[in-house]
Amino acid sequence: MPLSILYRGRLSSCNYDCPYCPFAKHHDSRAALEHDARDLRRFVDWAAGQARMLSILFTPWGEGLVRRHYRDAMVSLSHLRHLRRVAIQTNLCVGTRWLDEANLDTLALWCTYHPGQVSRTAFVKRCQELHRRGVRHSVGMVAMQEHLDEIDALRDALPASVPMWLNAYDERPAGYYSEGDVERLKQVDPHFLLNLEPPPSLGAPCATGEDVVSVNGNGEVTRCHFVAAPLGNLYDGSFERYLGARPCPNARCDCYIGYAHRKDLPIQRDYATGLLERIRR
């Protein structure tokens, strides 16, 4: 059975200083970065030795592509014959030359624009380069009130074929979005309401723990990033015996990398093979 893996290693550093992010301008020590690189090499080696089809999404607590070991991992994984997709969440702050060595049939980027950290002109130029190269990518933003005009401007600046997604601002007070705001944002991302007002999750059917798992740098496997109960370890294979269909144990799931795997929502149908990189079919 194909297996999708959400990998989150030790990396927690970022070169950006977004006010809504707890890892803004955090710096990893050299020892932590070296440990993260060793963990990642071990994971890539494990993936290379698998026979089943794999899809992999890197979801670091920080910016991975500024680190060479993540770029190298993306390139190496993209060439595996049994790899369906390898993607990473990124602020797209690095150049694109590293993509020369990648297999663009399998590689994809989940790109986030952060106003105040980079100019729209510079960010759009990077997106245009990805488009020119034929790199699968989605683009999105956190829908803060002060950025509503910027959201529209970015949508207008991007090629129509590039999908754009929006995350609701987590720290919003009650009534943060007006009805008009919500309708405006739905014009950019038709699935915005699933992020803003996710339906109750408890007992909902979910693919996590069945054909989707989360893995940390030690190889410890859980069903997803938001359920801490261990399923075993990736490297000794102990997680395999615990894979199976099970309902969601959480009351609420408001993060795309969680609710995207719910079987009762339209996400799986609408995104299909672009689920990990957040690209609608």
Coordinates of C-alpha atoms in Angstrom, one line a residue:
M1 CA 0.0 0.0 0.0
P2 CA 1.4 3.5 -0.8
L3 CA 2.5 5.4 2.3
S4 CA 2.5 9.2 2.8
I5 CA 5.0 10.5 5.4
L6 CA 5.0 13.9 7.1
Y7 CA 8.6 14.4 8.3
R8 CA 9.4 16.9 10.9
G9 CA 13.0 16.8 12.2
R10 CA 14.9 18.8 14.8
L11 CA 15.3 21.9 12.7
S12 CA 13.6 24.9 14.3
S13 CA 15.4 27.9 12.9
C14 CA 14.1 30.4 10.5
N15 CA 15.5 33.5 8.8
Y16 CA 12.2 35.3 8.9
D17 CA 10.6 37.2 11.8
C18 CA 6.9 36.7 11.3
P19 CA 4.9 38.0 14.2
Y20 CA 2.5 35.0 14.1
C21 CA 5.3 32.4 14.3
P22 CA 6.9 31.1 17.5
F23 CA 10.1 30.1 15.6
A24 CA 10.7 33.6 14.1
K25 CA 14.4 34.3 14.0
H26 CA 15.2 31.3 16.1
H27 CA 18.8 30.0 15.7
D28 CA 19.8 26.3 15.8
S29 CA 23.2 25.6 17.2
R30 CA 25.8 24.0 14.9
A31 CA 25.5 20.8 16.8
A32 CA 21.7 20.8 16.4
L33 CA 22.0 21.4 12.6
E34 CA 24.6 18.5 12.3
H35 CA 22.2 16.2 14.2
D36 CA 19.3 17.2 12.0
A37 CA 21.4 16.5 8.9
R38 CA 22.4 13.0 10.2
D39 CA 18.7 12.3 11.0
L40 CA 17.7 13.4 7.5
R41 CA 20.3 11.3 5.8
R42 CA 19.1 8.3 7.7
F43 CA 15.6 9.0 6.6
V44 CA 16.6 9.4 3.0
D45 CA 18.5 6.1 3.1
W46 CA 15.5 4.4 4.6
A47 CA 13.2 5.8 1.9
A48 CA 15.6 4.6 -0.8
G49 CA 15.5 1.1 0.5
Q50 CA 11.7 0.8 0.4
A51 CA 9.7 -1.2 -2.2
R52 CA 6.3 0.5 -1.7
M53 CA 5.3 3.7 -3.2
L54 CA 6.0 6.7 -1.0
S55 CA 4.9 10.4 -0.8
I56 CA 6.9 12.7 1.5
L57 CA 6.1 16.1 2.8
F58 CA 8.7 18.0 4.9
T59 CA 7.0 20.2 7.5
P60 CA 10.0 21.7 9.5
W61 CA 9.6 24.1 12.4
G62 CA 11.5 26.7 10.4
E63 CA 12.9 27.1 6.9
G64 CA 14.5 24.0 5.5
L65 CA 15.7 25.0 2.1
V66 CA 18.3 27.5 3.5
R67 CA 20.0 24.3 4.7
R68 CA 21.9 22.3 2.1
H69 CA 20.9 19.0 3.6
Y70 CA 17.3 19.6 2.9
R71 CA 17.9 20.6 -0.7
D72 CA 20.1 17.6 -1.2
A73 CA 17.4 15.3 0.4
M74 CA 14.8 16.8 -1.9
V75 CA 16.9 16.1 -5.0
S76 CA 17.9 12.6 -3.9
L77 CA 14.3 11.6 -3.0
S78 CA 12.9 13.1 -6.3
H79 CA 14.9 10.5 -8.3
L80 CA 13.6 7.4 -6.4
R81 CA 11.6 5.2 -8.8
H82 CA 9.1 4.4 -6.1
L83 CA 8.5 8.0 -5.0
R84 CA 5.2 9.6 -6.1
R85 CA 5.9 13.0 -4.5
V86 CA 8.4 14.9 -2.4
A87 CA 7.4 18.3 -1.2
I88 CA 8.4 20.9 1.4
Q89 CA 6.9 23.9 3.1
T90 CA 9.1 26.9 2.3
N91 CA 9.2 30.7 2.4
L92 CA 10.9 30.5 -1.0
C93 CA 13.8 32.6 0.2
V94 CA 16.5 30.7 -1.7
G95 CA 17.4 30.6 -5.3
T96 CA 16.4 27.9 -7.8
R97 CA 19.6 26.7 -9.1
W98 CA 19.5 23.6 -6.9
L99 CA 16.5 22.5 -8.8
D100 CA 18.7 21.8 -11.9
E101 CA 19.5 18.4 -10.4
A102 CA 16.0 17.5 -9.3
N103 CA 13.4 15.3 -11.0
L104 CA 10.5 17.8 -11.5
D105 CA 8.1 15.0 -12.2
T106 CA 8.0 14.2 -8.5
L107 CA 9.2 17.3 -6.7
A108 CA 6.8 20.1 -5.5
L109 CA 7.0 23.2 -3.3
W110 CA 4.4 24.5 -0.8
C111 CA 5.4 28.2 -0.8
T112 CA 4.2 30.9 1.7
Y113 CA 4.4 34.6 1.1
H114 CA 5.1 36.6 4.3
P115 CA 4.5 40.4 3.8
G116 CA 7.0 42.4 5.8
Q117 CA 9.7 39.8 5.4
V118 CA 10.1 40.1 1.6
S119 CA 8.7 42.4 -1.0
R120 CA 5.8 41.1 -3.2
T121 CA 7.9 41.9 -6.3
A122 CA 10.8 39.7 -5.1
F123 CA 8.5 36.9 -4.1
V124 CA 6.5 36.9 -7.3
K125 CA 9.8 36.9 -9.3
R126 CA 10.7 33.7 -7.5
C127 CA 7.3 32.2 -8.3
Q128 CA 7.7 33.2 -11.9
E129 CA 11.0 31.4 -12.0
L130 CA 9.4 28.2 -10.6
H131 CA 6.7 28.5 -13.2
R132 CA 9.3 29.0 -16.0
R133 CA 11.1 25.9 -14.8
G134 CA 7.9 23.8 -14.6
V135 CA 8.2 23.2 -10.9
R136 CA 4.9 22.2 -9.3
H137 CA 4.1 24.7 -6.6
S138 CA 1.3 26.2 -4.6
V139 CA 1.4 29.7 -3.0
G140 CA -0.4 30.9 0.1
M141 CA -0.6 33.4 2.9
V142 CA -1.9 33.8 6.4
A143 CA -5.1 35.8 6.0
M144 CA -4.4 38.7 8.4
Q145 CA -6.8 41.7 8.2
E146 CA -4.0 44.1 7.3
H147 CA -3.0 41.8 4.4
L148 CA -6.3 41.5 2.6
D149 CA -5.3 43.9 -0.2
E150 CA -2.0 42.1 -0.4
I151 CA -3.7 38.8 -0.9
D152 CA -5.7 40.1 -3.8
A153 CA -2.5 41.8 -5.3
L154 CA -0.6 38.5 -5.0
R155 CA -3.4 36.6 -6.7
D156 CA -3.4 39.1 -9.5
A157 CA 0.4 38.9 -9.9
L158 CA 0.6 35.1 -10.1
P159 CA -0.1 33.1 -13.2
A160 CA -3.7 31.9 -13.2
S161 CA -2.5 28.3 -13.3
V162 CA -0.7 28.6 -9.9
P163 CA -3.1 27.7 -7.1
M164 CA -3.3 29.9 -4.1
W165 CA -4.4 28.9 -0.6
L166 CA -5.1 30.8 2.6
N167 CA -4.8 30.0 6.3
A168 CA -7.0 31.8 8.8
Y169 CA -5.1 33.9 11.4
D170 CA -4.8 31.6 14.5
E171 CA -4.7 34.4 17.1
R172 CA -7.8 36.1 15.8
P173 CA -10.4 37.5 18.3
A174 CA -14.1 36.8 17.8
G175 CA -15.5 38.6 14.8
Y176 CA -12.1 39.1 13.3
Y177 CA -13.5 38.4 9.8
S178 CA -16.6 40.1 8.5
E179 CA -19.0 38.2 6.2
G180 CA -17.6 40.3 3.4
D181 CA -14.1 39.4 4.3
V182 CA -14.9 35.7 4.2
E183 CA -16.6 35.9 0.8
R184 CA -13.6 37.8 -0.5
L185 CA -11.1 35.2 0.8
K186 CA -13.2 32.4 -0.6
Q187 CA -12.8 33.9 -4.0
V188 CA -9.1 33.3 -3.7
D189 CA -9.3 29.9 -1.8
P190 CA -12.6 28.1 -2.2
H191 CA -11.6 25.9 0.8
F192 CA -10.9 28.8 3.2
L193 CA -13.9 27.9 5.4
L194 CA -12.4 24.5 6.2
N195 CA -9.5 26.3 7.7
L196 CA -11.6 29.0 9.4
E197 CA -14.4 26.9 10.7
P198 CA -13.3 23.2 10.6
P199 CA -16.2 20.8 11.3
P200 CA -15.8 18.7 14.5
S201 CA -13.2 16.0 14.1
L202 CA -13.9 13.6 17.0
G203 CA -14.8 10.2 15.5
A204 CA -14.4 11.4 11.9
P205 CA -12.8 8.9 9.4
C206 CA -9.2 9.9 8.7
A207 CA -6.4 8.3 6.7
T208 CA -3.7 9.2 9.3
G209 CA -2.5 6.1 11.0
E210 CA -3.6 4.0 8.0
D211 CA -1.7 5.2 4.9
V212 CA -0.4 8.5 6.3
V213 CA 2.0 8.9 9.2
S214 CA 4.2 11.5 10.9
V215 CA 7.8 10.8 11.6
N216 CA 10.3 12.8 13.7
G217 CA 14.1 12.9 13.5
N218 CA 14.4 9.8 15.8
G219 CA 12.2 7.8 13.5
E220 CA 9.4 7.8 16.0
V221 CA 6.0 7.4 14.2
T222 CA 2.7 8.9 15.2
R223 CA -0.5 8.9 13.2
C224 CA -0.2 12.7 12.6
H225 CA 1.5 15.8 14.0
F226 CA -1.5 16.4 16.3
V227 CA -1.9 13.0 17.9
A228 CA 1.0 12.2 20.2
A229 CA 0.3 8.5 20.8
P230 CA 3.3 6.5 19.4
L231 CA 2.8 3.8 16.7
G232 CA 6.4 2.5 16.8
N233 CA 9.6 3.3 15.0
L234 CA 10.2 3.8 11.3
Y235 CA 13.6 2.1 11.3
D236 CA 12.8 -1.1 13.1
G237 CA 9.5 -1.5 11.3
S238 CA 7.6 -1.7 14.5
F239 CA 5.0 0.9 13.3
E240 CA 3.8 -1.4 10.6
R241 CA 1.8 -3.7 12.8
Y242 CA -0.2 -0.7 14.1
L243 CA -1.3 0.7 10.8
G244 CA -5.0 0.6 10.2
A245 CA -8.2 2.6 9.8
R246 CA -9.2 4.5 13.0
P247 CA -11.3 7.6 13.6
C248 CA -9.8 11.0 14.7
P249 CA -9.5 11.2 18.5
N250 CA -9.3 15.0 18.6
A251 CA -12.3 17.4 19.0
R252 CA -11.0 19.8 16.4
C253 CA -8.5 19.9 13.6
D254 CA -7.8 23.3 12.1
C255 CA -4.5 22.7 10.3
Y256 CA -4.5 21.7 6.6
I257 CA -1.8 19.0 7.1
G258 CA -4.3 17.4 9.6
Y259 CA -7.8 17.8 8.1
A260 CA -6.6 17.2 4.6
H261 CA -6.6 13.5 5.4
R262 CA -10.1 13.3 6.6
K263 CA -12.1 11.0 4.4
D264 CA -15.4 12.9 4.9
L265 CA -14.2 16.2 3.6
P266 CA -13.9 17.3 -0.1
I267 CA -10.2 17.9 0.2
Q268 CA -9.1 14.4 -0.8
R269 CA -11.4 14.5 -3.9
D270 CA -10.5 18.1 -4.9
Y271 CA -6.8 17.8 -4.4
A272 CA -6.2 14.1 -5.3
T273 CA -2.5 13.6 -6.1
G274 CA -1.7 17.2 -5.1
L275 CA -2.8 16.7 -1.5
L276 CA 0.6 17.0 0.1
E277 CA 1.7 20.1 -1.8
R278 CA -1.8 21.7 -1.5
I279 CA -2.5 21.8 -5.2
R280 CA -6.1 21.3 -6.4
R281 CA -6.5 19.0 -9.4

